[in-house]
Tab-separated table of C-alpha atoms in Angstrom:
chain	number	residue	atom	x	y	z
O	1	UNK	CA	4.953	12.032	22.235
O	2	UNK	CA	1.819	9.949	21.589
O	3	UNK	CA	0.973	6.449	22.076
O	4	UNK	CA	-1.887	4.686	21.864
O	5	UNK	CA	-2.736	1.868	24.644
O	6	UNK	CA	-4.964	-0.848	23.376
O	7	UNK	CA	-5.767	-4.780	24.188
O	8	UNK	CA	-8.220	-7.609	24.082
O	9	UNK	CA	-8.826	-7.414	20.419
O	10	UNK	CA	-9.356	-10.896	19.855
O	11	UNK	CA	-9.116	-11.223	16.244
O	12	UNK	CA	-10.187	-14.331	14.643
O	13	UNK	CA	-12.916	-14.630	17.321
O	14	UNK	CA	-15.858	-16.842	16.421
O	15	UNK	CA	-18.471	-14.351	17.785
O	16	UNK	CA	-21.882	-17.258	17.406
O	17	UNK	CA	-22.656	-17.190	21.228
O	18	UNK	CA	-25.383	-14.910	20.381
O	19	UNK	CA	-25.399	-13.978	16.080
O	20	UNK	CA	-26.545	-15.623	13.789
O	21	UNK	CA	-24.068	-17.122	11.370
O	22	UNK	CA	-24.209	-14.901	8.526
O	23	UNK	CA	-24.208	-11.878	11.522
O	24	UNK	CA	-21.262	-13.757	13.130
O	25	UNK	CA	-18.987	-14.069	10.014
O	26	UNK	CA	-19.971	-9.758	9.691
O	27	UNK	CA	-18.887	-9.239	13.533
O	28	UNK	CA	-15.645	-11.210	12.694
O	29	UNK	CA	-14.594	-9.124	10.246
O	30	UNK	CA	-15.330	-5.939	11.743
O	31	UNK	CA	-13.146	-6.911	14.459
O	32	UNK	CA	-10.496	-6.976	12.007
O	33	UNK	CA	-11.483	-3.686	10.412
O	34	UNK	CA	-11.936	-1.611	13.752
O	35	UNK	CA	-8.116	-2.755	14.045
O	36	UNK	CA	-7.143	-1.674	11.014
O	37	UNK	CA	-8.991	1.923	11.630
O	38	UNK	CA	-7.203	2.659	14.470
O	39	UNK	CA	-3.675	1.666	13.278
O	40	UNK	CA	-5.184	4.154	10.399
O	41	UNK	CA	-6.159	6.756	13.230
O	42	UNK	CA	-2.812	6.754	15.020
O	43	UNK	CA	-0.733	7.151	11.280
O	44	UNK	CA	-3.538	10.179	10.990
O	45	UNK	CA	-3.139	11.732	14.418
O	46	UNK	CA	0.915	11.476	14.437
O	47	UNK	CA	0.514	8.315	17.085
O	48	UNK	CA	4.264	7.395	17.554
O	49	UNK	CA	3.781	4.039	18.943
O	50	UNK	CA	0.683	1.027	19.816
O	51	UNK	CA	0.943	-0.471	23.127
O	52	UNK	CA	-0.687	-3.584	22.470
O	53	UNK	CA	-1.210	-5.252	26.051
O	54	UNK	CA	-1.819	-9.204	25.117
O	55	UNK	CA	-4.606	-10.830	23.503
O	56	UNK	CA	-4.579	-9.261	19.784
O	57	UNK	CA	-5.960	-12.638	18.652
O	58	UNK	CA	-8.477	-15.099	19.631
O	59	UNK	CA	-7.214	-18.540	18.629
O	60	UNK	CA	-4.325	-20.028	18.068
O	61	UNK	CA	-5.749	-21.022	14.738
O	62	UNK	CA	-5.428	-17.642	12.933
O	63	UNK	CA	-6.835	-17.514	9.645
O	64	UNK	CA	-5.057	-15.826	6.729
O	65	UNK	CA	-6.636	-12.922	6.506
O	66	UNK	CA	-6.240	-11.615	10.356
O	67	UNK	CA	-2.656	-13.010	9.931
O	68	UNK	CA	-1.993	-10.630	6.704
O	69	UNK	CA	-4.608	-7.845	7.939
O	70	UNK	CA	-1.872	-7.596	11.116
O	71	UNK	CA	1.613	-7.830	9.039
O	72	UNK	CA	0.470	-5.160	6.146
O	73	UNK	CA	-0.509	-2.532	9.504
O	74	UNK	CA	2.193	-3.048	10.993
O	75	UNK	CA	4.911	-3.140	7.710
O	76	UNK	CA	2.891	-0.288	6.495
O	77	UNK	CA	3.288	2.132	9.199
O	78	UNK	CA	7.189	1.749	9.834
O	79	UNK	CA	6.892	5.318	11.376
O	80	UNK	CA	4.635	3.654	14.056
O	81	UNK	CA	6.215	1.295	16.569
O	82	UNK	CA	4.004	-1.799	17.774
O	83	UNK	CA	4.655	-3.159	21.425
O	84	UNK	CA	3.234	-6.589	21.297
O	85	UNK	CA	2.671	-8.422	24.413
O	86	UNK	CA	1.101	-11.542	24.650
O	87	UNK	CA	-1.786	-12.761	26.076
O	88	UNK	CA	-3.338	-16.127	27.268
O	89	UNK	CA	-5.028	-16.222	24.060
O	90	UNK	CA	-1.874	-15.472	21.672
O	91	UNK	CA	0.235	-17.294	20.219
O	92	UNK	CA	3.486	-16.519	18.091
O	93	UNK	CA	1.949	-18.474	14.934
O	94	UNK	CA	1.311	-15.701	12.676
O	95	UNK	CA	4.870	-14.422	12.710
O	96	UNK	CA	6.169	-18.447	12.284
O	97	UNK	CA	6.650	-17.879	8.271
O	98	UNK	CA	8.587	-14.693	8.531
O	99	UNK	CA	11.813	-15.063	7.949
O	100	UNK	CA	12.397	-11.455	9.123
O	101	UNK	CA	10.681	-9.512	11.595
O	102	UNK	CA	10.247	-5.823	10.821
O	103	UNK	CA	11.958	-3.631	13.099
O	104	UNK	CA	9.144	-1.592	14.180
O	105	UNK	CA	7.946	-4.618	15.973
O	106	UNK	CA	8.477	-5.187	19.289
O	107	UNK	CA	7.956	-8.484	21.301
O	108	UNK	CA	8.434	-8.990	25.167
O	109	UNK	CA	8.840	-12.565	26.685
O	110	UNK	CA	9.180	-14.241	30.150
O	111	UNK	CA	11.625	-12.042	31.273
O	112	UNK	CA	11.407	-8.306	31.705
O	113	UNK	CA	12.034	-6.790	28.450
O	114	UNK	CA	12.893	-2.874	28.081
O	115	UNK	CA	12.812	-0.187	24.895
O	116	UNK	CA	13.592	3.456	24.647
O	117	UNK	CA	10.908	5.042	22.644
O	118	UNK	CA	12.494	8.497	22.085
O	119	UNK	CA	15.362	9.739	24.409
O	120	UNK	CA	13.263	9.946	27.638
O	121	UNK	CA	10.514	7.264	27.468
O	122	UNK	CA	11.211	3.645	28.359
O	123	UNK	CA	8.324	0.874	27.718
O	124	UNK	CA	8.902	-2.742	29.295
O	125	UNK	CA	6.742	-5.511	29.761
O	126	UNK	CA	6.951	-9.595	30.394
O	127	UNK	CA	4.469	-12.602	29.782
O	128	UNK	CA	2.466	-13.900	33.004
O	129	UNK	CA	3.232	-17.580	33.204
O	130	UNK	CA	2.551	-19.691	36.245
O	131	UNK	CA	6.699	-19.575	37.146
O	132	UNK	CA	7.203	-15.913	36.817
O	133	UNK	CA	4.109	-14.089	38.463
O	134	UNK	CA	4.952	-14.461	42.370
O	135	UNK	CA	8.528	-12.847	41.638
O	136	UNK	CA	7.210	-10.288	39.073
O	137	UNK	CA	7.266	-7.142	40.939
O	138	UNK	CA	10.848	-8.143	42.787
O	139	UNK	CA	12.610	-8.478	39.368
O	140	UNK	CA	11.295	-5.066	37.808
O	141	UNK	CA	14.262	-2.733	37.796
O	142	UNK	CA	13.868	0.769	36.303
O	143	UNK	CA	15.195	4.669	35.691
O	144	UNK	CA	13.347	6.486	37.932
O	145	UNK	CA	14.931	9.549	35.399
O	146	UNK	CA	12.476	8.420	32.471
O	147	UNK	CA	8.945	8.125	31.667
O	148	UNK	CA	8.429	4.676	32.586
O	149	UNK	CA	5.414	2.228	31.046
O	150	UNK	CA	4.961	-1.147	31.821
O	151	UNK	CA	2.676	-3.295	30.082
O	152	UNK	CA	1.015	-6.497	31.735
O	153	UNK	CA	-1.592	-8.962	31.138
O	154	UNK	CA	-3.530	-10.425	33.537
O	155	UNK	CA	-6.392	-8.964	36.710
O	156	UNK	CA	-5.209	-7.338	39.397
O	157	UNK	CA	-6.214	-8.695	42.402
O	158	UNK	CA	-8.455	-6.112	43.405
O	159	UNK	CA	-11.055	-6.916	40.455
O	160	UNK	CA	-11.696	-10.715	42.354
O	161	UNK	CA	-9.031	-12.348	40.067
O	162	UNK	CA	-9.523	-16.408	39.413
O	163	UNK	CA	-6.362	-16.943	37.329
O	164	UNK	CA	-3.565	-17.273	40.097
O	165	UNK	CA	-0.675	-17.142	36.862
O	166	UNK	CA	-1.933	-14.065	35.430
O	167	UNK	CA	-2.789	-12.345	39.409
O	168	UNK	CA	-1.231	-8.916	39.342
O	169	UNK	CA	-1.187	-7.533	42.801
O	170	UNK	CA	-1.020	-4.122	42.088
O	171	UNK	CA	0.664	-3.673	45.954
O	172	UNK	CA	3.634	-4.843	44.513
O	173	UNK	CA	4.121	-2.768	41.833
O	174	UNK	CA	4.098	0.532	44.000
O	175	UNK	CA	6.888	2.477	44.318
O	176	UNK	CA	8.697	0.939	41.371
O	177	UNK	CA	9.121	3.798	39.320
O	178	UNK	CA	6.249	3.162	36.777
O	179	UNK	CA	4.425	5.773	35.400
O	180	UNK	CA	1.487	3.944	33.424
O	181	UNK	CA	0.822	0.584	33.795
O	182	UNK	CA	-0.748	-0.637	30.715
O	183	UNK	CA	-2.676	-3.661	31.413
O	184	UNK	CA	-4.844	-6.093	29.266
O	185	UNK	CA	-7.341	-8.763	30.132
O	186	UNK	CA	-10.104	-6.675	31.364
O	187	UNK	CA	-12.345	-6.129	28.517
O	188	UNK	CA	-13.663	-2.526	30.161
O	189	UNK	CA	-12.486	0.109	30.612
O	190	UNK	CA	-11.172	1.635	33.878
O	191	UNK	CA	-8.558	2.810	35.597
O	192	UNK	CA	-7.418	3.841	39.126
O	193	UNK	CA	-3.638	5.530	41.014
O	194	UNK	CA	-1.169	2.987	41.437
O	195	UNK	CA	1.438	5.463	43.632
O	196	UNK	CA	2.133	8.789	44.050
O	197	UNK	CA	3.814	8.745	40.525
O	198	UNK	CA	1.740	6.942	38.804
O	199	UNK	CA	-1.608	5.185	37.408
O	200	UNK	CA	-2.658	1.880	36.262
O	201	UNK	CA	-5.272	1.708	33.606
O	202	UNK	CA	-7.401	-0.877	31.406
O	203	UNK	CA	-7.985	-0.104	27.703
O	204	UNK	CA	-10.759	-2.924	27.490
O	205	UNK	CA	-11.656	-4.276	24.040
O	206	UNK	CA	-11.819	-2.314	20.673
O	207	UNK	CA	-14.994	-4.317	19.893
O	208	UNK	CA	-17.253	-5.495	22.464
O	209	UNK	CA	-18.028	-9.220	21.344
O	210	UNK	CA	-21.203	-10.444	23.641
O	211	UNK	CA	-23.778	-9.057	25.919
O	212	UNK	CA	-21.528	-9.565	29.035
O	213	UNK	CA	-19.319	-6.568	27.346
O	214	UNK	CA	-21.536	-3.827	27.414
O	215	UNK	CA	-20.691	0.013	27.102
O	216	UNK	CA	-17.948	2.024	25.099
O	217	UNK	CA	-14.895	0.380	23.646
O	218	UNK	CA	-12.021	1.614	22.350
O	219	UNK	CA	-8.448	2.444	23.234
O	220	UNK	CA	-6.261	5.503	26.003
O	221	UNK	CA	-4.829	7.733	23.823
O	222	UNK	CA	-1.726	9.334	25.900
O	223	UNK	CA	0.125	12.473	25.442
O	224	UNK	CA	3.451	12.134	27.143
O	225	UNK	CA	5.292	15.859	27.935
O	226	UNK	CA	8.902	14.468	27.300
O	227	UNK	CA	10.345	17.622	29.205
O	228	UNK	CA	8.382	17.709	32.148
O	229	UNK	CA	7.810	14.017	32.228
O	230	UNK	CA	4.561	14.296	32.586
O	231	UNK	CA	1.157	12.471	30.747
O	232	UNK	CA	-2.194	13.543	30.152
O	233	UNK	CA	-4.810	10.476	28.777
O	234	UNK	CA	-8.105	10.185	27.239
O	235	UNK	CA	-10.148	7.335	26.486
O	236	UNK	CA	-11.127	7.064	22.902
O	237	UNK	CA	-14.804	5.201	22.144
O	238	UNK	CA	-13.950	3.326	18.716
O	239	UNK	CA	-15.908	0.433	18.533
O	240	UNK	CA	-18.287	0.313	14.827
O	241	UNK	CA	-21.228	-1.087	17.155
O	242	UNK	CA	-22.258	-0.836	20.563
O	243	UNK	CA	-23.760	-3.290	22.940
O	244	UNK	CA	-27.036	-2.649	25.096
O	245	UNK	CA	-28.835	-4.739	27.772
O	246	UNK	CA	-31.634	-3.048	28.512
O	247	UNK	CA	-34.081	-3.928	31.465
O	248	UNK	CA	-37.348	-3.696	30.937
O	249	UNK	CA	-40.404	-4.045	33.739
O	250	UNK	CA	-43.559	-5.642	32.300
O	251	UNK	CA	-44.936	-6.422	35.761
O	252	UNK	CA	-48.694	-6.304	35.169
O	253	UNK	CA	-48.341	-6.285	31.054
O	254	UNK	CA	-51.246	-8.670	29.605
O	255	UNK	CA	-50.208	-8.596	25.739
O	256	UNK	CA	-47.197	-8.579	24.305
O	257	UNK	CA	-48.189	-4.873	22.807
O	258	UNK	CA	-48.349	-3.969	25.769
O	259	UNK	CA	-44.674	-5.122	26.622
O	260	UNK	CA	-43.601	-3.702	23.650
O	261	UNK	CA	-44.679	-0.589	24.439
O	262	UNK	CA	-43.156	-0.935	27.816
O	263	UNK	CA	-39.209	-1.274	26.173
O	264	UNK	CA	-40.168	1.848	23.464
O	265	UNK	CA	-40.766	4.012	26.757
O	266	UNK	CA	-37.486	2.500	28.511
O	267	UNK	CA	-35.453	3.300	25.452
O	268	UNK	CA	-36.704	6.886	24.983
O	269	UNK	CA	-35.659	7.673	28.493
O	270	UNK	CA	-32.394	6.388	27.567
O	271	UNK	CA	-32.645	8.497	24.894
O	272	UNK	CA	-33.272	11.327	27.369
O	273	UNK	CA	-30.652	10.499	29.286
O	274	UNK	CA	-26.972	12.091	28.367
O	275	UNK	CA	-25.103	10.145	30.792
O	276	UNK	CA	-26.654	6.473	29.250
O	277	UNK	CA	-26.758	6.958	25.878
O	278	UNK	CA	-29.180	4.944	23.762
O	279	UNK	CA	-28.980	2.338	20.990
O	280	UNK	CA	-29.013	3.008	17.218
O	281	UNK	CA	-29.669	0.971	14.371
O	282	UNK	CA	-26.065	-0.061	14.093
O	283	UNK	CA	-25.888	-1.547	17.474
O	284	UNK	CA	-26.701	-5.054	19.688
O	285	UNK	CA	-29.671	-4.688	21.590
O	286	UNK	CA	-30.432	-7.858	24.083
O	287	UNK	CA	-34.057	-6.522	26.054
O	288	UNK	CA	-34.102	-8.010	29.332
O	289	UNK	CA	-37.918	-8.733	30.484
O	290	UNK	CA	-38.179	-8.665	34.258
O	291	UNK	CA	-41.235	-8.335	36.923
O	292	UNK	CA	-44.094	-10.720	37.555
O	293	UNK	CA	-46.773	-12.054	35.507
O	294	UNK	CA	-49.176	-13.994	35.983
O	295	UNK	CA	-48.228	-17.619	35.434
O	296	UNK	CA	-50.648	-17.798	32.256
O	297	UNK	CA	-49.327	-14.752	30.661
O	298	UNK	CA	-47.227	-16.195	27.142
O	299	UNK	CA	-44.135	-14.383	27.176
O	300	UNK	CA	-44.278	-14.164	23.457
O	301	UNK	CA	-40.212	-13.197	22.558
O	302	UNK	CA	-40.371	-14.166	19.187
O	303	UNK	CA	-42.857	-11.342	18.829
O	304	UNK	CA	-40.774	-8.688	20.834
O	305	UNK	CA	-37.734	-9.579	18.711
O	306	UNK	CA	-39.338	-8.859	15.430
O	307	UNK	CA	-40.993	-5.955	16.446
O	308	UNK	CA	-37.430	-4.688	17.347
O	309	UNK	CA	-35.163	-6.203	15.124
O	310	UNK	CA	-35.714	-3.688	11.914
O	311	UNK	CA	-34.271	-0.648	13.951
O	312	UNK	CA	-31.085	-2.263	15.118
O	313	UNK	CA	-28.513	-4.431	14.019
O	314	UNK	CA	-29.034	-7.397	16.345
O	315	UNK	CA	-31.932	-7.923	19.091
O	316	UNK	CA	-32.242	-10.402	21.556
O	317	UNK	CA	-34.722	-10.810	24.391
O	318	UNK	CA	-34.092	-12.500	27.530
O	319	UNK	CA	-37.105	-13.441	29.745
O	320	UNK	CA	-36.336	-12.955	33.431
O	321	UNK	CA	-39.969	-12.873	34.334
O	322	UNK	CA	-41.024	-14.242	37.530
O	323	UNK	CA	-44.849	-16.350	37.378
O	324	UNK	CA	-47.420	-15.411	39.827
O	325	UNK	CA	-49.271	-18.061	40.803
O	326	UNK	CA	-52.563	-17.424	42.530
O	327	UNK	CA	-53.008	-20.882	43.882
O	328	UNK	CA	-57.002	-19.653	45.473
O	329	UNK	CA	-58.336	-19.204	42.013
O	330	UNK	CA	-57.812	-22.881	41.488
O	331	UNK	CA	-58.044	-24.629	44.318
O	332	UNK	CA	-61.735	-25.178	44.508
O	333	UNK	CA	-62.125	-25.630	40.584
O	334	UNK	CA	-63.301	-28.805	38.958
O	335	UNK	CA	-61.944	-27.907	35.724
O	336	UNK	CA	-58.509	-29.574	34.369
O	337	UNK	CA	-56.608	-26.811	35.341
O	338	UNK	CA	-58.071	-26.829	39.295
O	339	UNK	CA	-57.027	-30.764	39.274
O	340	UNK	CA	-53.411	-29.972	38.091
O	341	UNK	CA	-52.536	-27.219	40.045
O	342	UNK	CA	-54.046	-29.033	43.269
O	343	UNK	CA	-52.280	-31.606	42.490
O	344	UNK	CA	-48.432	-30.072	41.939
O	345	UNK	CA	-49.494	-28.216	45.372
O	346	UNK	CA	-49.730	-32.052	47.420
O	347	UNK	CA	-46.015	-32.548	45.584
O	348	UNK	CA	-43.841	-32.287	48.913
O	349	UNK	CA	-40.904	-33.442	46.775
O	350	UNK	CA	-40.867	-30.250	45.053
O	351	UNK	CA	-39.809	-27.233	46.421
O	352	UNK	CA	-41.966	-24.148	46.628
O	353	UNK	CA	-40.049	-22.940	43.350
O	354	UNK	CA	-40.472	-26.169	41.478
O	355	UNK	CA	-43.863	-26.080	42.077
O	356	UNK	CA	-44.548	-22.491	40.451
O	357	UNK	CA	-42.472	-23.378	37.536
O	358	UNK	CA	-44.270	-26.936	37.094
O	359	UNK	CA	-47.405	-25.418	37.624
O	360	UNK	CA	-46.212	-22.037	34.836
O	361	UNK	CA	-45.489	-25.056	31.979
O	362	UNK	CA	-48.404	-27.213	33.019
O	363	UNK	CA	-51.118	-24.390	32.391
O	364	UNK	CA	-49.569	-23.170	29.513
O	365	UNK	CA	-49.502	-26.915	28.165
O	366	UNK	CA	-53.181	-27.492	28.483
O	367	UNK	CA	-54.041	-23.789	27.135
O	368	UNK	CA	-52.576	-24.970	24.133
O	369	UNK	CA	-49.633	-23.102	24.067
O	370	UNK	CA	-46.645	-24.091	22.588
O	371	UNK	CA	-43.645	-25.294	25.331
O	372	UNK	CA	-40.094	-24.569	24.225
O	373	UNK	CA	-38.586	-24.684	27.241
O	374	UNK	CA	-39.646	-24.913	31.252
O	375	UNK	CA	-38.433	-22.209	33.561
């Protein structure tokens, strides 16, 4: 038997943190269509089932499209059965017209919920709320004589969780009889033993939506051995585009050439390296600029971004710079600029830190340069 575990796809999301608006409205919809591709994928690759663990939509506000996109998959593929469990982000608003709901649907609610999927596998799941979490794990009954998945959404307590009504302690789920724990709400990948029988496991997000969600997306494809009750899993990269943060040292750089050709040599030796992977011209690239410089170097971005932007899809660059400040060559100048800096130095109400930054902006501002925004 196959299944396919997914979550986080977050349909409907806005995606104009970073894009542009006409790049945003493109990102939207390819959230929809890297969806649609791998309901297409599991009808192609005999997928008997789609976990879904919570968070298939973004908003509660779900446009008409993402609300028909979801309704024709899953009424077109009545040989596939969708497990739908909800996430903080879902509501129940694009199945509130329906007048019938298609049997190949399956929803879970606030108490455990349970389905046979073939003679030996059972799949159950519940929605987190704030009243049910504590007494999850002491409520979960189940045949220790079938394959068991359970699907959950919410962090496990072991990944530094902040939402106490969505905290799954994965302690209390041991010796329980599960054999996959499907979990959503992570948007990475990973996954890690839960007992001696069996594993928990994050799908992450089909589409990786910002430059806090770098790295392969996609979905666990699992092969369940019905006889010997046994599973062997894959993950599946599925995402259209990629999404790359890439550091780049220009400690020392004078130009902005000269920083440019600083990220060309960083992303050839991603290039070179099989284990990193590098971008291509369909993915998000955000360059991260890092090192010193000295404090009248112009960090000119809007240079580095157009240099870059024709070989990828998006390109952002993100100035982490530190200034050096060599306070000597100043002190004992009677230009403008010797008077300024000597007099941010006698400013005891600034910190050492304020100082450098003041001091950045201020000789920056009288070499003419244009000030966007103080460090």
């Amino acid at each position: 038997m196959r299944l396919i575990h997914c979550a986080d796809m977050h349909l409907d999301s806005r995606m104009t943190s970073n894009l542009t608006k006409e790049k945003a409205r493109e990102r939207k919809k390819e959230l929809l269509l890297t969806f649609e591709r791998m309901v297409d994928y599991a009808a192609e690759n005999r997928v008997d089932a789609i976990l879904i663990a919570g968070d298939l939509f973004d908003t509660s506000n779900i446009s008409a499209t993402a609300r028909h996109a979801v309704w024709d998959a899953v009424c077109g593929h009545s040989d596939i059965t969708f497990y739908y469990l909800k996430g903080n982000h879902d509501t129940d608003h694009f199945l509130a017209s329906r007048e019938e709901i298609p049997g190949n649907l399956k929803r879970f609610g606030t108490e455990w919920t349970s389905y046979s999927q073939g003679a030996k596998v059972t799949v159950t799941a519940l929605e987190l709320t704030s009243k049910n979490a504590a007494g999850a794990a002491d409520s979960l009954v189940l045949d220790p004589e079938k394959f068991n998945i359970v699907m959950l959404h919410g962090q496990i307590a072991e990944a530094g969780a902040k939402e106490k009504m969505r905290l799954i302690r994965l302690r209390d789920f041991k010796n329980k009889g599960i054999d996959y724990l499907a979990l959503g709400h992570i948007h990475a990948y990973r996954e890690g033993g839960l007992d001696t029988r069996g594993v928990w496991c994050y799908s992450g997000c089909l589409e990786g939506r910002g430059f806090d969600e770098c790295g392969a997306h996609g979905f666990v494809l699992l092969d369940v051995d019905e006889e010997t009750g046994t599973c062997s899993r894959q993950f599946v990269p599925f995402a259209k585009r990629r999404i790359f943060a890439i550091p780049v040292d220009v400690t020392g750089c004078e130009t902005a050439m000269e920083m440019a050709a600083r990220t060309e040599t960083a992303i050839r030796e991603m290039r070179l390296d099989t284990n990193s992977g590098a971008p291509c011209e369909e993915d998000l690239v955000k360059i991260v600029l890092h090192g010193e410089t000295d404090v009248e170097q112009e960090i000119d971005a809007d240079y580095l971004r157009k240099r870059f932007e024709p070989e990828y899809y998006f390109v952002k660059i993100d100035d982490e710079t530190m200034p050096k400040v060599d306070v000597s060559r100043f002190l004992l100048d009677a230009s403008l600029k010797g008077e300024f800096v000597r007099t941010v130095m006698s400013a005891e109400e600034l910190s050492p830190e304020d100082r450098t930054a003041v001091i950045r902006c201020g000789l920056r501002a009288i070499a003419g340069e244009e000030i966007l925004e103080c460090d």
